[in-house]
Coordinates of C-alpha atoms in Angstrom, one line a residue:
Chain A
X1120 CA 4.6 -14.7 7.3
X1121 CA 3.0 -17.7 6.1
X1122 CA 0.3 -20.3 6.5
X1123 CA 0.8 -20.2 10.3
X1124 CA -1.9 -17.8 12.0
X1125 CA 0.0 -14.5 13.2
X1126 CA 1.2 -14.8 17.1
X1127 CA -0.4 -12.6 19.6
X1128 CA 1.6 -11.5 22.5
X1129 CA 0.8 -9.5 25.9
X1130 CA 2.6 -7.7 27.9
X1131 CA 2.3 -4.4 30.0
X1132 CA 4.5 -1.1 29.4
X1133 CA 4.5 0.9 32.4
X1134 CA 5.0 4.0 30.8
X1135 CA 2.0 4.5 29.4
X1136 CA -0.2 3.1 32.5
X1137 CA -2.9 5.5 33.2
X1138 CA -2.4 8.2 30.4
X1139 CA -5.2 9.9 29.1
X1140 CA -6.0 9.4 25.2
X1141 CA -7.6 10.1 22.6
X1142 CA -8.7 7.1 20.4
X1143 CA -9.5 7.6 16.5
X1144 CA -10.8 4.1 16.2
X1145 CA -13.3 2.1 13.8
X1146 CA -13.4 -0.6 11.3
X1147 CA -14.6 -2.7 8.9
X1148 CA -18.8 -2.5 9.2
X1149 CA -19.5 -6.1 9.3
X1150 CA -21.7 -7.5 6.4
X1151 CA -20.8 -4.4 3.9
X1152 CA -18.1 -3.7 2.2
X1153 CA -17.2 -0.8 3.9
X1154 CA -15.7 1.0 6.8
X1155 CA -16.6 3.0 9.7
X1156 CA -15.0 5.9 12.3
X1157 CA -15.6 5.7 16.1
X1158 CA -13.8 8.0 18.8
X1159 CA -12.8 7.7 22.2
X1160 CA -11.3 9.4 25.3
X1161 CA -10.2 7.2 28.2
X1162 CA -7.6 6.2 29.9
X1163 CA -4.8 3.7 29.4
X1164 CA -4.2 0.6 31.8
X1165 CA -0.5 0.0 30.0
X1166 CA -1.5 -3.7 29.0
X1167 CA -1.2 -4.2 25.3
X1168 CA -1.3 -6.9 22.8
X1169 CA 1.3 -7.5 19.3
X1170 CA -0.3 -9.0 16.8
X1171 CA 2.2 -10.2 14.1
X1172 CA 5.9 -9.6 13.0
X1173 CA 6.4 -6.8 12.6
X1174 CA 4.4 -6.2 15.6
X1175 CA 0.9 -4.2 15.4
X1176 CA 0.0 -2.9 18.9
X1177 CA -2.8 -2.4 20.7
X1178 CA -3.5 -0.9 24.1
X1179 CA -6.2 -1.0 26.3
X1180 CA -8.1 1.8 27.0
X1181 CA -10.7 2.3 30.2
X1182 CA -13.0 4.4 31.7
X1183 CA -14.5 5.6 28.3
X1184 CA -15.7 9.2 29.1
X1185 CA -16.4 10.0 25.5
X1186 CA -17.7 7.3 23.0
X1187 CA -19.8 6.0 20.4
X1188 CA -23.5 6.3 21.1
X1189 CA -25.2 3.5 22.3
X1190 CA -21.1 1.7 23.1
X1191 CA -22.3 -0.4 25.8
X1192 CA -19.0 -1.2 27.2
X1193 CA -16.4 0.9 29.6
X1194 CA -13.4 -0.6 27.3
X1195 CA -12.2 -0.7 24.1
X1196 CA -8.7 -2.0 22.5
X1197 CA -7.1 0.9 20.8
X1198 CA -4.4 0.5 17.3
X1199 CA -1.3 2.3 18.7
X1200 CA -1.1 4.6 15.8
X1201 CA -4.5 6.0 16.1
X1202 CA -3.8 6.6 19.9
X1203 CA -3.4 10.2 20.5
X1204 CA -1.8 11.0 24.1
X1205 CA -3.9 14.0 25.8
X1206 CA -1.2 14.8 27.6
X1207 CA 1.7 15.1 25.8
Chain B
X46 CA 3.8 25.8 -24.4
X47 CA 1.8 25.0 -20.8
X48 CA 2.5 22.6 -18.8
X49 CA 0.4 19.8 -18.7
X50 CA -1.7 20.4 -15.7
X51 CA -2.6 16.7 -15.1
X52 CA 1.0 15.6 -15.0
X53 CA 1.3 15.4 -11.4
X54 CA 3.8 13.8 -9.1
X55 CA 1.3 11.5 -7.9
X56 CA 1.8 10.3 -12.1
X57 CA 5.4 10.4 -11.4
X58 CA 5.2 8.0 -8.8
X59 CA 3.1 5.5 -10.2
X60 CA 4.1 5.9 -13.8
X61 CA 0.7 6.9 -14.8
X62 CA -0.8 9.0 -17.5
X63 CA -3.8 10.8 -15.5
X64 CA -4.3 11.2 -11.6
X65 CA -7.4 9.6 -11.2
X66 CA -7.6 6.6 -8.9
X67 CA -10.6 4.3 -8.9
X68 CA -11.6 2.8 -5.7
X69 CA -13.3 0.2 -6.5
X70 CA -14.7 -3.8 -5.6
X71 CA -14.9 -4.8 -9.3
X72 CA -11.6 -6.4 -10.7
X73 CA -13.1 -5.5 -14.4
X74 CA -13.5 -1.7 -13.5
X75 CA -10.4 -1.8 -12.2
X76 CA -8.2 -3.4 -15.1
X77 CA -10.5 -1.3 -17.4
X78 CA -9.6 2.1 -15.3
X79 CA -5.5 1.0 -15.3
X80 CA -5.4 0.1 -18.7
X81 CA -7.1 3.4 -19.6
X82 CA -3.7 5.0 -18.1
X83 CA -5.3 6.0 -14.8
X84 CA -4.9 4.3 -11.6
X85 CA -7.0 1.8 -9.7
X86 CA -7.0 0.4 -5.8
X87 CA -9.3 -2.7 -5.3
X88 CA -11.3 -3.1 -2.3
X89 CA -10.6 -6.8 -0.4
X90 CA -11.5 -5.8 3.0
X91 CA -14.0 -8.7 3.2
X92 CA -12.4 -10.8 1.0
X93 CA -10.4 -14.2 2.3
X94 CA -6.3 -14.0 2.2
X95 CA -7.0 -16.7 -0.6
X96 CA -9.1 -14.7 -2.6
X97 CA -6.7 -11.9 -2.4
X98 CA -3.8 -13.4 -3.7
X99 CA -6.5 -14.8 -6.5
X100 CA -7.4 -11.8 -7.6
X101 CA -4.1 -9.7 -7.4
X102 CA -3.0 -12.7 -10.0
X103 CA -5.9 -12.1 -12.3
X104 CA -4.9 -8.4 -12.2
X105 CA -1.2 -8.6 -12.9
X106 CA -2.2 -11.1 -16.0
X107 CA -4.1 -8.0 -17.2
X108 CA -2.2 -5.0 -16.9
X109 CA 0.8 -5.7 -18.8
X110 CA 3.1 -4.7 -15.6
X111 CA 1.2 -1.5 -14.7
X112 CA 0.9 -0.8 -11.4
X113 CA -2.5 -1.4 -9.2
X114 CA -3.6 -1.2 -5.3
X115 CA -4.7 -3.4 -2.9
X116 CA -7.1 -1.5 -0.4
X117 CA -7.9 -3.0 3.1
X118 CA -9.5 -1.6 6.3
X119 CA -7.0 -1.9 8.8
X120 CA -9.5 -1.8 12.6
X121 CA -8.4 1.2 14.6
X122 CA -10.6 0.1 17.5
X123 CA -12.0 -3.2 18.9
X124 CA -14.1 -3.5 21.7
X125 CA -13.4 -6.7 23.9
X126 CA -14.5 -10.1 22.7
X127 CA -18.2 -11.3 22.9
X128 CA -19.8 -14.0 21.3
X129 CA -22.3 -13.8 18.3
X130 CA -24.9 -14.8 20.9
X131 CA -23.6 -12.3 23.5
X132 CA -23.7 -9.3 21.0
X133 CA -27.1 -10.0 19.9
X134 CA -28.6 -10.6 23.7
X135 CA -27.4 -7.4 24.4
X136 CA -29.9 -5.6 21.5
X137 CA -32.2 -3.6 23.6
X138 CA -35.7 -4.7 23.0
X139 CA -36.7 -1.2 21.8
X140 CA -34.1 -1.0 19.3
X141 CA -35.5 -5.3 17.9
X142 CA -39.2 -3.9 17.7
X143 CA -38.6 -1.2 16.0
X144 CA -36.6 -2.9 13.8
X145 CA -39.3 -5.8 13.2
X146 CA -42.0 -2.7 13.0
X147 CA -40.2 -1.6 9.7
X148 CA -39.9 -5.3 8.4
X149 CA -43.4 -5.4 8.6
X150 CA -44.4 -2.2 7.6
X151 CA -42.7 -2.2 4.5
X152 CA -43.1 -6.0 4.0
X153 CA -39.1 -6.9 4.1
X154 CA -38.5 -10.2 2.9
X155 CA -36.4 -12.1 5.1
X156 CA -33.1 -13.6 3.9
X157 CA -32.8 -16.7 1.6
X158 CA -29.9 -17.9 3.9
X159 CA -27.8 -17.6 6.7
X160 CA -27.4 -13.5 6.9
X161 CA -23.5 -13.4 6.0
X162 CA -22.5 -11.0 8.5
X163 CA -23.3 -13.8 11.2
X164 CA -21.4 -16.3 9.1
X165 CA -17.7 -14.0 8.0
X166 CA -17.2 -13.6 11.7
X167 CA -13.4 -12.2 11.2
X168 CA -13.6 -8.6 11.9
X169 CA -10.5 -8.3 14.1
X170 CA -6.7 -7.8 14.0
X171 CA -6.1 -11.8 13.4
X172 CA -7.9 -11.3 10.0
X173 CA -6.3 -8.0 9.0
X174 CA -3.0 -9.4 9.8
X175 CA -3.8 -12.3 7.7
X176 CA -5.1 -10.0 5.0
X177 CA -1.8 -7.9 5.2
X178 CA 0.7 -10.6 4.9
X179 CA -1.1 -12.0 1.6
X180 CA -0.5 -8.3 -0.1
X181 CA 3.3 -8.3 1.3
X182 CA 3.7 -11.7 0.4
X183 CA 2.7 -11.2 -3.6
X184 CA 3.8 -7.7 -3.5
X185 CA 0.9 -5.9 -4.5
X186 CA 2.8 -2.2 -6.0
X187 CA 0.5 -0.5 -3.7
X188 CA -1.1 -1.4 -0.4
X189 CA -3.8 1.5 0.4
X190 CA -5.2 1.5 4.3
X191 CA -8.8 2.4 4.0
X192 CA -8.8 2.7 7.6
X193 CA -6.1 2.6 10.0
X194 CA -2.9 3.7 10.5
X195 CA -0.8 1.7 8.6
X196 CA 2.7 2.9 10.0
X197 CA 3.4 -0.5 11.4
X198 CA 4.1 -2.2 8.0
X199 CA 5.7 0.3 6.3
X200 CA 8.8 -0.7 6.6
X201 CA 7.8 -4.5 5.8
X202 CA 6.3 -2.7 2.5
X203 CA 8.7 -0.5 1.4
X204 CA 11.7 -3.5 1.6
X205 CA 9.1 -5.4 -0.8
X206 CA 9.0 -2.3 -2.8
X207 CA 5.7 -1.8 -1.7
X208 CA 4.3 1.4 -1.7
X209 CA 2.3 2.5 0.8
X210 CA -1.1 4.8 1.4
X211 CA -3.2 6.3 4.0
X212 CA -6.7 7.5 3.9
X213 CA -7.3 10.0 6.8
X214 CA -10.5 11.6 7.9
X215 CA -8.5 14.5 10.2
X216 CA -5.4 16.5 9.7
X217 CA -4.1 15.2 12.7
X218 CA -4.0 11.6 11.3
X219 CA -2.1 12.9 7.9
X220 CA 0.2 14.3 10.2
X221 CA 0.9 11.2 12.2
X222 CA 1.1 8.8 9.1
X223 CA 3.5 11.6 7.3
X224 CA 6.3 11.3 10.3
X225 CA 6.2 7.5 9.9
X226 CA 6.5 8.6 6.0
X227 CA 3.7 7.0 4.2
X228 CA 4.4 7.4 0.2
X229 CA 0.9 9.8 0.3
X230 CA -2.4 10.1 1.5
X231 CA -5.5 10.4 0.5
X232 CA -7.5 12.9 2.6
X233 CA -11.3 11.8 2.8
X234 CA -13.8 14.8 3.2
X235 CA -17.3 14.5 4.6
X236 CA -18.9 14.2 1.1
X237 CA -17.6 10.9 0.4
X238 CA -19.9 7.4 0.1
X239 CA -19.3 5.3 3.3
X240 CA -17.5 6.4 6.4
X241 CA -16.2 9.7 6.6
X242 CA -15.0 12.0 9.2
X243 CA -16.6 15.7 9.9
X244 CA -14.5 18.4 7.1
X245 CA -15.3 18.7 4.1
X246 CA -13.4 17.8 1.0
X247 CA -13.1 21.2 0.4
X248 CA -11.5 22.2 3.8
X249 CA -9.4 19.0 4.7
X250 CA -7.8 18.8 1.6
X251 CA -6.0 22.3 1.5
X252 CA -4.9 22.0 5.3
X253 CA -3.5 18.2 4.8
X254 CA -1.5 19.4 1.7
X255 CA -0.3 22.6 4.1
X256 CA 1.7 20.1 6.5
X257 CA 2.7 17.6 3.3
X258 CA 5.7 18.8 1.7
X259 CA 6.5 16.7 -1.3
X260 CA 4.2 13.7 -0.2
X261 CA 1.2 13.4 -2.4
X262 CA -2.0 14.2 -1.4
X263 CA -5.1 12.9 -3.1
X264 CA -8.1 14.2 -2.5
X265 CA -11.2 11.6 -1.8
X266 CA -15.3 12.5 -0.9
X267 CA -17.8 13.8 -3.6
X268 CA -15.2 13.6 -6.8
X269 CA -17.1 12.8 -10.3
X270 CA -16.3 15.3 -12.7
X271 CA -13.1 16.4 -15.0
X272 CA -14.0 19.8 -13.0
X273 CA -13.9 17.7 -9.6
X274 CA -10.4 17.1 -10.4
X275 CA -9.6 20.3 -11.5
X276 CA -10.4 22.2 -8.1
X277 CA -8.6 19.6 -6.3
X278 CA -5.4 20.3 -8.1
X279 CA -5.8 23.5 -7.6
X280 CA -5.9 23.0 -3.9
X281 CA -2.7 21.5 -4.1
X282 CA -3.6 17.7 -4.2
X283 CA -1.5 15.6 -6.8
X284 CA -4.8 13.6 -7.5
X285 CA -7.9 12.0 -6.7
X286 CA -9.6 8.9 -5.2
X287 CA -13.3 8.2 -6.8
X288 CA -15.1 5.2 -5.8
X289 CA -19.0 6.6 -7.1
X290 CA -18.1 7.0 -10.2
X291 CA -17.6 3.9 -11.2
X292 CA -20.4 1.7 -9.2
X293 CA -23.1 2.1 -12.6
X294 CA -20.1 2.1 -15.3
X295 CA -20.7 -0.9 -17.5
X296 CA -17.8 -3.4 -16.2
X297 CA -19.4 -2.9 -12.5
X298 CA -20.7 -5.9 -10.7
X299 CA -23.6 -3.9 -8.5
X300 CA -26.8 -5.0 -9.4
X301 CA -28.6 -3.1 -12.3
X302 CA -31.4 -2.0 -10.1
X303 CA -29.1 -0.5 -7.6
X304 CA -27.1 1.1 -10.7
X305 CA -30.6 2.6 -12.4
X306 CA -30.8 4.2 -8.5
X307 CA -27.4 5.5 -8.6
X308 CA -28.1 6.9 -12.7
X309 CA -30.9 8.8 -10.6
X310 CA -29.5 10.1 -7.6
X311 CA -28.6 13.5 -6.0
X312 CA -26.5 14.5 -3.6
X313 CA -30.0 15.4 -1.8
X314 CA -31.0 11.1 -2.3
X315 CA -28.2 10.2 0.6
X316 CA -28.3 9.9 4.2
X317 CA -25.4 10.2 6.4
X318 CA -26.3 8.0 9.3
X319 CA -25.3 5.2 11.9
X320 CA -28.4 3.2 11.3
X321 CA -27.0 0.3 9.2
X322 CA -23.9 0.1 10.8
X323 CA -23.7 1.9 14.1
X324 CA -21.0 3.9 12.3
X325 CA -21.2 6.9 10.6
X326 CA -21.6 6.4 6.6
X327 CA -22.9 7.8 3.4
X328 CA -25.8 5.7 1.5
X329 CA -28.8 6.2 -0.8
X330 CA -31.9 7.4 1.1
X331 CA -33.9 4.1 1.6
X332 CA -36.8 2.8 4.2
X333 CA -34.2 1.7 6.4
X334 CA -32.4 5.0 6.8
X335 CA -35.8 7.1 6.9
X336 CA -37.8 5.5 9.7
X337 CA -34.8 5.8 11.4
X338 CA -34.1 9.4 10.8
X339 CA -37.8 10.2 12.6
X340 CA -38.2 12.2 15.4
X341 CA -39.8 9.2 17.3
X342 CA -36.9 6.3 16.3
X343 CA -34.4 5.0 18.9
X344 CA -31.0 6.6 18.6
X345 CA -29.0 3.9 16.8
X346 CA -27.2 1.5 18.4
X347 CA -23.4 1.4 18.3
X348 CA -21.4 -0.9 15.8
X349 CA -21.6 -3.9 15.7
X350 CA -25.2 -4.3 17.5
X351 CA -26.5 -1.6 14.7
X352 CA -25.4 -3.9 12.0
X353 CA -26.7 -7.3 13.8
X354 CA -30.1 -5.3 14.0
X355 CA -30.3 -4.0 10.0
X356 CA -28.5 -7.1 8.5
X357 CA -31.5 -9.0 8.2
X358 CA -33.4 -6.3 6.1
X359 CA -30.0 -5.4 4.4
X360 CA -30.1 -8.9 3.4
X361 CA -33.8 -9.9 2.6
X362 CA -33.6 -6.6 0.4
X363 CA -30.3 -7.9 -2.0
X364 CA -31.5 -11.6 -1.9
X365 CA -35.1 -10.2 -3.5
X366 CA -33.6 -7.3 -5.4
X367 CA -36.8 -5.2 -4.1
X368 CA -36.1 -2.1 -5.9
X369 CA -37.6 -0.2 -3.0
X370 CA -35.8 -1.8 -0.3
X371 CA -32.0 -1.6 -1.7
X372 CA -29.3 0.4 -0.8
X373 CA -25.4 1.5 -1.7
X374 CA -22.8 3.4 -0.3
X375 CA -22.8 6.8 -3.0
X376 CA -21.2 10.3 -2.2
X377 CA -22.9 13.8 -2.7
X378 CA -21.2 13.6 -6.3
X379 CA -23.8 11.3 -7.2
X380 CA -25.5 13.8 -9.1
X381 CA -23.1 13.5 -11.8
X382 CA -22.9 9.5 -12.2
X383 CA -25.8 10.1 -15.1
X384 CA -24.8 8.1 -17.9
X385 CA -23.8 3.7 -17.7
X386 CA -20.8 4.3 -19.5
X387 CA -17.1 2.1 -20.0
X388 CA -14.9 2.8 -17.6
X389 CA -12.3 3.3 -19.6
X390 CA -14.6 6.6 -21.3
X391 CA -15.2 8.1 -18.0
X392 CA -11.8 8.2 -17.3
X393 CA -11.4 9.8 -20.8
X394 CA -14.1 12.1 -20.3
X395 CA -13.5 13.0 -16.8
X396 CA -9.8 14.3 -18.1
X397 CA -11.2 16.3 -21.1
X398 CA -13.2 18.0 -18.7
X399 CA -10.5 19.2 -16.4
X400 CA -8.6 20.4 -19.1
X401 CA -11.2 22.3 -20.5
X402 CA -11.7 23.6 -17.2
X403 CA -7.5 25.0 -16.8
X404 CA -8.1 26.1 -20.8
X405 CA -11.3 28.2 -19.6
X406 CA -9.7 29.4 -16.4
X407 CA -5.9 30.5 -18.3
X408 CA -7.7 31.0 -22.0
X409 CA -4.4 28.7 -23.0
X410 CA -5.1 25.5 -25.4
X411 CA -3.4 22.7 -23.3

């Protein structure tokens, strides 16, 4: 930690390559002060990126069958500990 | 003689006298609240790492060594980069004319500047991260994640002596942030002012504390009165998180005219609604949120296009303080925010009334 911008690393775990998941994502809502809740289903392609020490991970998730109305993309990068796996 | 029914291990924990915690975004409200012997978190989510360590300075010099919190919104989700200019092309033209049909039907002023949501431009894990290390780096006693799991800096936390909460919308996010062993959570119901999940506070606060064990659990979404925090307790939570309450106390920094609308308000004046943000949040009813709740209004966008869309009347109604026009985040306990009163009494007043409440309910003096 420091003045130095947090590293970002990629990489790909195989393990978790085409699982199905649950996303219980959101954010800060640009431009107010507070935060919002947004949910999806997809599929995991096993890439991921660590932001930081200690690392914060995120995956990627695809083929979005359930998410926010009006979401216009097919992908969205999901915080590893709001990723529920469907199948476990 | 009875036990003091306010002494909770939440007070243990935190070496407080009453388990109240203020939410709040104004440093004075929240010196006020500590000082009074509660608790108080302060909100920095849009605030520079700069301006964070600032401010938990000007706290510390204020307390006398009582603890405070640091609240930030930790993103859950982030959908894959675009541009400013990409976002905004990708605004369906529906969506922009109605949006320019309620500018002009209700004469919205536009900005006096750049709309800030197009100039902050940092909501992604580069800025959190940023955000984070500042609170590990001047040890802040409490780090609360208003959003987010915040599992991955616990440890980094707790070797600071940091402790660390969650705020969870679903049991099944307690649950996850319990095994990584988060020092308590505060489970958010449905009545709450901003984002909230679907249960209740009444339902969600019960089944979190159910799967708990000796974690606290504080209870957050339409909390205003000493009798608020009474039923809470006795639902088993070990305090609670108000953030209402305190936007029209006296210390508070929101504008008077958006304080005289909360001194006003019912639960029946908000709207729960993604058409400011594209996510789901609790505001006072305004022009905004009704011509978007008719029957012949587009569905709202998704975050962020939703937000790009009402930032410009969001903005041109602050910059003009049209009374009509303005807005704030308020939960269904709105009703009870009647009185612009010191923080410090309605932290007083709010823990006379809960006692008064256990003396009418047991028939002993406490």
């Amino acid at each position: 930690m420091g003045d130095e911008p947090s590293p970002a690393r990629s990489g790909f775990d195989p393990a978790m390559a085409g699982r199905r998941a649950e996303c219980d994502g959101g954010g800060p809502i640009a431009g107010t002060r507070f935060a919002g809740r947004q949910e999806f289903t997809g599929t995991l392609t096993g890439e991921y990126v660590d932001h930081g020490d200690p690392p914060w991970r995120w995956y990627l998730l695809v083929d979005l069958s359930r998410k926010p109305e009006g979401y216009p993309g097919d992908a969205v990068w999901c915080e590893s500990g709001s990723l529920f796996i469907l199948d476990d | 003689m009875a036990k003091d029914p306010l002494r909770t291990k939440l007070c243990d924990m935190l070496g407080i006298e009453f388990p109240i915690i203020a939410f709040t975004h104004c440093k004075d409200v929240a010196v006020a609240v500590i000082n009074a012997g509660a608790f108080a978190v302060l909100g920095e989510a849009m605030h520079t790492p700069e301006e964070i360590a600032a401010d938990i300075k000007w706290i510390r010099e204020r307390v006398n060594g009582k603890p405070f919190g640091i609240d930030l919104i930790l993103p859950a989700s982030v959908p894959p980069a675009d541009t400013l200019e990409q976002l905004i092309a990708k605004i369906p033209d529906t969506h922009r004319n109605f949006a320019q049909s309620i500018k002009e039907r209700y004469n919205v002023p536009d900005p006096k500047g750049p709309i800030a949501l197009h100039q902050w431009g940092g909501l992604n894990q580069e800025m959190a991260r940023a955000q984070l290390d500042v609170v590990l780096e001047e040890r802040a006693p409490v780090f609360t994640s208003g959003l987010g799991n915040p599992a991955f800096i616990l440890e980094a936390a707790h070797a600071r002596g940091i402790k660390v909460f969650g705020l969870i919308g679903k049991t099944r996010q307690a649950k996850r942030e319990l095994e990584a062993g988060v020092d308590a959570i505060i489970a958010q119901g449905y009545d709450a002012a901003g984002h909230t999940g679907a249960m209740g506070t009444f339902s969600i606060v019960p089944e979190v504390v159910s799967i708990a064990g000796d974690t606290p659990i504080i209870a957050a979404g339409g909390v205003t009165t000493g009798r608020h925090l009474a039923a809470t307790l006795c639902l088993g939570a070990a305090g609670v998180w108000t953030g209402t309450l305190w936007l029209a106390s006296r210390e508070s920094d929101v504008d008077m005219i958006v304080k005289e609308k909360l001194l006003a308000a019912t639960a029946e004046d908000t709207s729960y609604s993604r058409c400011i943000s594209g996510m789901t949040m609790r505001t006072l009813k305004c022009p905004w949120t009704e011509e978007w709740a008719r029957p012949e209004a587009p569905l709202p966008l998704s975050a962020p296009y939703q937000m790009l869309l009402s930032s410009d009347y969001i903005q041109g109604a602050n910059d003009h303080r049209r009374e009509d026009l303005m807005t704030e985040a308020a939960g269904q306990g709105v009703a009870f925010v009647t009185t612009m009163k010191p923080a410090r009494q309605i932290v007083f007043d709010m823990v006379e009334e809960a006692l008064a409440a256990f003396e009418e309910l047991t028939g002993e003096t406490l």
